[in-house]
Coordinates of C-alpha atoms in Angstrom, one line a residue:
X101 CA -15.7 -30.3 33.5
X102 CA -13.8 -27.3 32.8
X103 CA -9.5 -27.9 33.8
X104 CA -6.6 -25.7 34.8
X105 CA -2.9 -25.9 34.8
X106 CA -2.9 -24.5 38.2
X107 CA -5.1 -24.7 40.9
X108 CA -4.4 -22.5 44.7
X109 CA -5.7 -23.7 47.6
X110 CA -6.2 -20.8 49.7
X111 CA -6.6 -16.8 49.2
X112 CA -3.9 -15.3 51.8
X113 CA -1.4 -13.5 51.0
X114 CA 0.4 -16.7 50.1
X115 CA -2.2 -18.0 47.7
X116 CA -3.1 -15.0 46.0
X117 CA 0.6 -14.0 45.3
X118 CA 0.9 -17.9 43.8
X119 CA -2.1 -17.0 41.8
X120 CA -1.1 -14.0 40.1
X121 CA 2.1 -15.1 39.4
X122 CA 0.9 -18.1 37.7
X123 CA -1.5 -16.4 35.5
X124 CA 0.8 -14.1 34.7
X125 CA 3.6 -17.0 33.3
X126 CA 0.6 -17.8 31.2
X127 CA -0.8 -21.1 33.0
X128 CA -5.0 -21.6 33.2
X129 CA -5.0 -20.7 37.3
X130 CA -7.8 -21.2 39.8
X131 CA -8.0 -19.9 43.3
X132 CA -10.7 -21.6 46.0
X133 CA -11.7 -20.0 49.0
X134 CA -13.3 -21.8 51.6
X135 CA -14.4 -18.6 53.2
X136 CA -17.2 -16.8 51.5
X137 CA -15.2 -13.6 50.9
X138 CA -11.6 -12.5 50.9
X139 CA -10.7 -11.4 54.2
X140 CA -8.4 -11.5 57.2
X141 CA -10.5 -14.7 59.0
X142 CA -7.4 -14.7 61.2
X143 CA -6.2 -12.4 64.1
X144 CA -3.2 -10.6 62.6
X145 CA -1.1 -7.7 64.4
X146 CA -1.3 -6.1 61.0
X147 CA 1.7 -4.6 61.0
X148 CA 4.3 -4.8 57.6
X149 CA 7.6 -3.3 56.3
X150 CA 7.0 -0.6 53.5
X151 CA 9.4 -3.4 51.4
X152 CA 6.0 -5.9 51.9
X153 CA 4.5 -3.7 49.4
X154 CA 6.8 -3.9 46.8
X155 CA 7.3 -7.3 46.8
X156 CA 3.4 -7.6 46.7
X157 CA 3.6 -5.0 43.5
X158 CA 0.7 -2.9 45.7
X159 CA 0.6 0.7 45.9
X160 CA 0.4 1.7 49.9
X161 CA -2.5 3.7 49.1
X162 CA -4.6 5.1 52.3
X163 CA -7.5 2.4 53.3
X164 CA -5.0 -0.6 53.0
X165 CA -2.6 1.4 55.0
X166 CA -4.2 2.5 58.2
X167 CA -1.5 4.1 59.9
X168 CA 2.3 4.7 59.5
X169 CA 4.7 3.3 62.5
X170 CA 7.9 3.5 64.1
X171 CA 8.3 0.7 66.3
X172 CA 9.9 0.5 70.0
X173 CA 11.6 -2.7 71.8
X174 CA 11.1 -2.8 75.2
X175 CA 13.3 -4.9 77.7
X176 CA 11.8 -5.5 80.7
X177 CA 13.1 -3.0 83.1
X178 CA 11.2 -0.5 81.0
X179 CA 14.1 0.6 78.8
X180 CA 13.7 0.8 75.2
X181 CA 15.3 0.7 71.8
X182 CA 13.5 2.8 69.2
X183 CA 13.8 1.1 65.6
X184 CA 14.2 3.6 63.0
X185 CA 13.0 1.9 60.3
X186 CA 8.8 2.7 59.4
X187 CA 6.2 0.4 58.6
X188 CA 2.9 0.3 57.9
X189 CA -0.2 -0.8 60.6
X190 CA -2.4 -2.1 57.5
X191 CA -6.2 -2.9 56.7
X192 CA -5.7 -6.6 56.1
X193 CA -8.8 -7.4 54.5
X194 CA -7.8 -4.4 51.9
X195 CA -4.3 -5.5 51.6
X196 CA -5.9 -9.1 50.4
X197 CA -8.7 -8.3 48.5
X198 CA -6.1 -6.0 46.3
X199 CA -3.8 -9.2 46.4
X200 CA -6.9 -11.4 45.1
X201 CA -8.4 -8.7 42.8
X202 CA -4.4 -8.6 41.1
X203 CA -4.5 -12.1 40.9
X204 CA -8.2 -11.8 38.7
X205 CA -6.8 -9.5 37.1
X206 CA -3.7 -11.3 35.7
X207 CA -6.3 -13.8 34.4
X208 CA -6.9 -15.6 37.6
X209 CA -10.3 -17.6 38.8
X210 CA -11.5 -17.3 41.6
X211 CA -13.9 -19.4 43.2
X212 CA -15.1 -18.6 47.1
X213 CA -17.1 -20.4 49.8
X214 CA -16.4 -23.9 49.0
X215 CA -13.9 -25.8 51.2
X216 CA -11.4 -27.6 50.0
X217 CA -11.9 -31.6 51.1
X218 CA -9.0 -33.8 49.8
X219 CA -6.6 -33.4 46.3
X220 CA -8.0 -35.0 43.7
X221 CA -5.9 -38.4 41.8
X222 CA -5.8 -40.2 39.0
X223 CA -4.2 -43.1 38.1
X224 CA -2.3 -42.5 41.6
X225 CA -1.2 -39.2 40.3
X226 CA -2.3 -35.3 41.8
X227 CA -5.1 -34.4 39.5
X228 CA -6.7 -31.5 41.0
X229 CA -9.1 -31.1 44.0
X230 CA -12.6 -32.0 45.3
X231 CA -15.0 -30.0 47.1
X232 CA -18.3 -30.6 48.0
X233 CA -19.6 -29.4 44.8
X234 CA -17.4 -30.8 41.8
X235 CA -13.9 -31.7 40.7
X236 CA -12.0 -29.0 40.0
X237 CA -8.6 -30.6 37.9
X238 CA -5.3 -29.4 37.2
X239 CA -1.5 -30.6 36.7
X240 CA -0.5 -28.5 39.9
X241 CA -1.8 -27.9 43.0
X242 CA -0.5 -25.0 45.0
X243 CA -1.9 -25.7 49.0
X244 CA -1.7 -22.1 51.3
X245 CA -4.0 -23.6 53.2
X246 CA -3.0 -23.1 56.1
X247 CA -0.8 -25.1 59.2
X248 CA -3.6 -27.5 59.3
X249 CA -3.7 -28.1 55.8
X250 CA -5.7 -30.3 53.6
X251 CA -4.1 -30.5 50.7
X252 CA -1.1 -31.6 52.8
X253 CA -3.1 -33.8 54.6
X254 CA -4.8 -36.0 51.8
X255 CA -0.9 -36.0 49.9
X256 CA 0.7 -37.4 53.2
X257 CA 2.9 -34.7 53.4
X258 CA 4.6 -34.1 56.5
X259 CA 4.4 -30.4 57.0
X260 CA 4.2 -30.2 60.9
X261 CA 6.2 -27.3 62.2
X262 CA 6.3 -26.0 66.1
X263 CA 3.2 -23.4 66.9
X264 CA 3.1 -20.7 69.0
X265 CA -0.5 -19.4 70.2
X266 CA -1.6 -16.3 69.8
X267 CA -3.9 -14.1 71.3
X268 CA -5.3 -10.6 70.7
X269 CA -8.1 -8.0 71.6
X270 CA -8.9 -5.2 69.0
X271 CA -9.4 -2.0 71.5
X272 CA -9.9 1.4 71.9
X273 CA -8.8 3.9 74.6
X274 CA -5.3 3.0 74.8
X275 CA -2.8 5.3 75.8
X276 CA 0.6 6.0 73.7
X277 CA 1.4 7.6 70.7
X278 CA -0.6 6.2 67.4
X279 CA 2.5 6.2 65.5
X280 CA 4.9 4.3 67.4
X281 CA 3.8 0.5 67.8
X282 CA 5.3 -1.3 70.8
X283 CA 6.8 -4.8 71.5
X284 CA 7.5 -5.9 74.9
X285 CA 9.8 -8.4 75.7
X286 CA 10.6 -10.6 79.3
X287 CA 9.6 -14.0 80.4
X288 CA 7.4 -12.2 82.8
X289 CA 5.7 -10.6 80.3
X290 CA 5.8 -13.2 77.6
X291 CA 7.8 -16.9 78.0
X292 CA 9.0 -17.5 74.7
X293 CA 7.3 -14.6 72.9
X294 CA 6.5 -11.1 73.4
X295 CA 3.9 -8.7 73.7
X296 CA 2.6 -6.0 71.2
X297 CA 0.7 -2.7 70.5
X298 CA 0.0 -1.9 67.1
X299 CA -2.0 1.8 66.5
X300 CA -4.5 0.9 63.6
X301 CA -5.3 4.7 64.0
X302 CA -5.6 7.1 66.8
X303 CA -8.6 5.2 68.2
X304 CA -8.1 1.7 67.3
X305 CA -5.2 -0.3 68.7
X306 CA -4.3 -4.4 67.9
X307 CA -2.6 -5.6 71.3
X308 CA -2.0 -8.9 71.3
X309 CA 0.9 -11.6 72.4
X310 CA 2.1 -14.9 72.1
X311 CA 3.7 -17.2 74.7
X312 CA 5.3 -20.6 75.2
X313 CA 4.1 -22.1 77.4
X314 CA 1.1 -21.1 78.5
X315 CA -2.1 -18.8 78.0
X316 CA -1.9 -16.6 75.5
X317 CA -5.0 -14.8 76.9
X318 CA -4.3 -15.0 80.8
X319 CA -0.6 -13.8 79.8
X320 CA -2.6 -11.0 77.8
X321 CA -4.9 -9.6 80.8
X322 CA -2.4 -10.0 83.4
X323 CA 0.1 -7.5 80.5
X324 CA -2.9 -4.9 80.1
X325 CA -3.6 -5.2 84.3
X326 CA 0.2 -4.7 84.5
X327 CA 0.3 -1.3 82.6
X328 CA -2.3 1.2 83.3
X329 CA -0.6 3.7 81.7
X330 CA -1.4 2.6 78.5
X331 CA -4.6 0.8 79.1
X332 CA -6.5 2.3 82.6
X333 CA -9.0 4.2 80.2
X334 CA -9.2 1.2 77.1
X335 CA -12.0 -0.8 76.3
X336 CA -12.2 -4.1 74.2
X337 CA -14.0 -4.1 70.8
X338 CA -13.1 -7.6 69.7
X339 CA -10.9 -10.6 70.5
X340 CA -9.5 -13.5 68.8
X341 CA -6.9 -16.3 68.7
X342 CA -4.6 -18.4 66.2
X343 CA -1.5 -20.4 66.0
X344 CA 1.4 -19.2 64.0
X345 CA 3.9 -21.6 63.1
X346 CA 7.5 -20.5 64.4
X347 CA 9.7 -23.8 63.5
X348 CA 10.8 -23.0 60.4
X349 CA 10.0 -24.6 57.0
X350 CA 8.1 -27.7 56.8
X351 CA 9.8 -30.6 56.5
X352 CA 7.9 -32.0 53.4
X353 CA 7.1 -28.5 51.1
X354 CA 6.9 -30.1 47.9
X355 CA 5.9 -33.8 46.3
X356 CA 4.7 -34.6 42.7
X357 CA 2.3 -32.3 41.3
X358 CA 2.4 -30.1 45.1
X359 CA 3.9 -27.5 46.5
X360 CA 2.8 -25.8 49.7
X361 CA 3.3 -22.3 50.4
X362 CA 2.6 -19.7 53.6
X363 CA 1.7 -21.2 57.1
X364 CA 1.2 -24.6 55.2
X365 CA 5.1 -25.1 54.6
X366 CA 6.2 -22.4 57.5
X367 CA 7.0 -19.8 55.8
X368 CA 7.1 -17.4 58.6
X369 CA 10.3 -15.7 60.1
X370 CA 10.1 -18.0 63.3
X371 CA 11.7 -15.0 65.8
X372 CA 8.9 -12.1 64.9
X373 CA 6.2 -14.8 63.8
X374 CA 5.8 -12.4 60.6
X375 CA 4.5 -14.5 57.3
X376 CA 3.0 -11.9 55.6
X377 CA 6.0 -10.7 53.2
X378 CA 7.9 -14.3 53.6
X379 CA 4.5 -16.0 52.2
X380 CA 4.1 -13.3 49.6
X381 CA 7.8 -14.4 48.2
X382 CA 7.3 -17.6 49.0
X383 CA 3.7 -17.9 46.9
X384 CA 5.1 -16.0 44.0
X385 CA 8.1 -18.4 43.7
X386 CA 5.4 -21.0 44.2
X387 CA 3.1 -19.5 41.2
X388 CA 6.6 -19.4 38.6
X389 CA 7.6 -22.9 39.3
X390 CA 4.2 -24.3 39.2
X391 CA 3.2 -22.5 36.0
X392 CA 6.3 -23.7 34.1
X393 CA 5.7 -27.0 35.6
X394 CA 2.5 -27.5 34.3
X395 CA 3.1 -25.9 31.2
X396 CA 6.0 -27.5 30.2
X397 CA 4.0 -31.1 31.6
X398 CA 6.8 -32.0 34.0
X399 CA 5.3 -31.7 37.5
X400 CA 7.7 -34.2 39.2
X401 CA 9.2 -33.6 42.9
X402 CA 12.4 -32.7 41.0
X403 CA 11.5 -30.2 38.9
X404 CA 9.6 -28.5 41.9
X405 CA 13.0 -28.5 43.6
X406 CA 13.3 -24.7 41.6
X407 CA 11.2 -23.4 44.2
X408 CA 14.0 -23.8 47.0
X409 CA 16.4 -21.8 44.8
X410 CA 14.0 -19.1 43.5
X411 CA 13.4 -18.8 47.6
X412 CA 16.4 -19.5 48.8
X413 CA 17.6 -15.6 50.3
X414 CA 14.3 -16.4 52.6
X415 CA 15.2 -19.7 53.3
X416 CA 18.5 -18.6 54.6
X417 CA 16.5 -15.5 56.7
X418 CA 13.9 -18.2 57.7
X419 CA 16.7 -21.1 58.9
X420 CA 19.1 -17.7 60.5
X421 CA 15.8 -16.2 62.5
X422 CA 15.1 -19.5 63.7
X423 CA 18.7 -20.3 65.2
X424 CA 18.3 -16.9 66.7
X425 CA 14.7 -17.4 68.1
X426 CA 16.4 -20.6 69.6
X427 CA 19.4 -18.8 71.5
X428 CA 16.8 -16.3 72.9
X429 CA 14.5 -18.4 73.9
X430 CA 16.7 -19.3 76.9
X431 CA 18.1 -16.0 77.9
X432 CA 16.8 -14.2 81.2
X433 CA 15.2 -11.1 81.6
X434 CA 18.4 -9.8 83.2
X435 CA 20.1 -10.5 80.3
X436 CA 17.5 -9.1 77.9
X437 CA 17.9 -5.4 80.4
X438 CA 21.7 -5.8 79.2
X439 CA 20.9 -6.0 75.8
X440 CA 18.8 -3.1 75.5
X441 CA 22.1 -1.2 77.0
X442 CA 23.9 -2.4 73.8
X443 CA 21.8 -3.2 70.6
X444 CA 21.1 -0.7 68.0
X445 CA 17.6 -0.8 66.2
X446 CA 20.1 -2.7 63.0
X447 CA 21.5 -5.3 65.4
X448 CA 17.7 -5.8 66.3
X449 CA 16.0 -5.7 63.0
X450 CA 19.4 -8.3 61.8
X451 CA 18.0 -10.4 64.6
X452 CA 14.7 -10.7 64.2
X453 CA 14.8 -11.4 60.7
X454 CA 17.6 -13.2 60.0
X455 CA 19.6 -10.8 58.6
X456 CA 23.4 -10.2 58.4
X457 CA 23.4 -11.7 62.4
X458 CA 27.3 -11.7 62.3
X459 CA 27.4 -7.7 62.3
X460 CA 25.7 -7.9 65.9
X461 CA 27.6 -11.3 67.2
X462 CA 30.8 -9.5 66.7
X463 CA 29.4 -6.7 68.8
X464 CA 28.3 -9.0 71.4
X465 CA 31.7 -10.6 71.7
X466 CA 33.0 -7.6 73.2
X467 CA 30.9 -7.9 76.5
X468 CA 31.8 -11.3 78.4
X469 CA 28.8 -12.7 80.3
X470 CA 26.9 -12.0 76.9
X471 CA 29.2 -13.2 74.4
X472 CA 29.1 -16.4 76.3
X473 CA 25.6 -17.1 76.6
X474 CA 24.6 -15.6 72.8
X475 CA 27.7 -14.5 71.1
X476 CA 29.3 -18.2 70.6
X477 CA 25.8 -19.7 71.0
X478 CA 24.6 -17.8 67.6
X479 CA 28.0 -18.2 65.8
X480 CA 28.2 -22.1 66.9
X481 CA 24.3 -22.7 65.4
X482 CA 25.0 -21.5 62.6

């Protein structure tokens, strides 16, 4: 029975940046796929900050990036704040078979189409994993396996974090320009989330949204019935749905011989319900602090506690989006017309991500009704 120092649960980006980062410290690492290949199973918008890439250590060659954006934020009286900063609409499946193919070729295993079923123990101790078709052992267990994850699961981890449910159709014939992606915000449009177009090229378009309460798909038709002058001429080529975890970090992220990582521990900005580049940090603080773990033979709960300090400038973007997301969440579409009167494309990228908030709260003080109802509200929470 062949053994590892290191075993990943999952090939996301999460996983695979664990991976690589692991055999690169020098530990014996495995990655297992339940899939059969290394791909985006999951709906994604697709859509990344050039800075993605360099924390991924991937080149944004053409074919994993599909299309370069600048992004607009629209209120819902139509008005619209254009974000300066560009990004990239990406291939996903690209952008993770590179992440899995660096991970190989740090001196990563990889092993695909056999699902995880419960961590392996011995002597009441984390051991590795079983699957259907062996043992696979190891002094670490890395599990970016997902929200609904196993290897959480069988270690009685508590990693349950609030969901928001997703919704999005792949489609063609849509009407706007193919390098500015949209987001739409109102509780008409979407309670508790927003809406989204995201160019994939000139023909191909992700628009998607996600909503609390409610439909994500009803809130999606009734958005594309609502605006023919994007979509009077657009057809569907594919659909799909997911949850995406928006509560912040898990409560239970690491345990002897475990640490989770991506939408298994919540590593997501909660406001924009982005995890690609917060899992790819996460996973590759994950990867160092298992590696030395296991090498070293101390894989205790205490030493893992490294992880929340090599993380710890997400953790604070992660904890400041949420409080943010939380104040929003109540504030009326009125409101959100008033804002777009005010906020710069900074104040709104510092929002959404949890970034230097007390630039824009000291702007909002300025303006009573708002400074009331978010100003105080954002300085109080945190």
């Amino acid at each position: 029975m062949d053994k590892w120092d290191v075993i990943v649960v999952g090939s996301g980006p999460a996983g695979a940046a664990a991976a690589k980062t692991s055999a690169e410290k020098g530990a014996k690492t495995l990655i297992i796929e339940a899939k059969p290949e290394i791909k985006a199973w999951k709906p994604c918008g697709e859509g990344v900050s050039k800075e993605t890439f360099r924390t991924a250590g991937i080149d944004p060659e053409p074919g994993i990036v599909s299309n370069e954006l600048n992004m607009r934020v629209y209120a819902p009286n139509g008005r619209y704040v254009e974000i300066g900063q560009t990004g990239y609409a990406i291939n996903k499946d690209l952008f993770l078979l590179e992440l899995a193919r660096k991970a190989v070729e740090a001196g990563s295993d990889l092993v695909v189409g056999e699902p995880v079923e419960s961590v392996y123990f011995r002597d009441g101790k984390v051991s590795g994993v079983k699957t259907a078709r062996s043992i696979y052992e190891a002094k670490v267990v890395i599990g970016a396996d997902g929200y609904n994850s196993v290897v959480a699961k069988s270690c009685g981890m508590d990693n349950k974090t609030e969901l928001i449910p997703t919704y999005q159709y792949k489609m063609t014939g849509v009407k706007i320009d193919h390098h500015s992606g949209h987001i739409f915000l109102g509780n008409n449009t979407a309670p508790g989330g927003y809406a989204w177009i995201f160019p994939k090229s000139e023909k191909i378009f992700n628009v998607g949204i996600g909503v609390r309460p409610g439909s994500p798909k009803l809130y999606l038709d009734k958005f594309i019935k609502e605006h023919p002058e994007y979509f009077s001429s657009a057809k569907i080529l594919g659909a799909g749905g997911a949850p995406v975890p928006i509560g912040g970090l898990a409560k239970e992220i690491v345990k002897d011989g475990v640490i989770l990582v991506g939408d298994a521990a919540g590593t997501v900005i909660p406001f924009t319900g982005a995890g690609i580049h917060s899992s790819i940090a996460a996973g590759k603080a994950a990867g160092e602090v298992a590696a030395e773990a296991a090498l070293s033979g101390q894989v205790s709960k205490e030493n893992f506690k490294n992880f929340f300090l090599k993380y710890e400038p997400w953790i604070k973007r992660i904890n400041d989006s949420l409080r943010a997301m939380r104040v929003f969440e109540k504030v009326t579409d009125d409101e959100f017309n008033q804002l777009a009167e005010i906020l710069t494309d900074e104040d709104i990228i510092n929002l959404a991500n949890g970034i230097n908030m007390r630039k824009t709260v000291q702007k909002l003080l300025g303006h009573p009704i708002l400074a009331v109802k978010i100003a105080h509200k954002l300085l109080t929470s945190g």
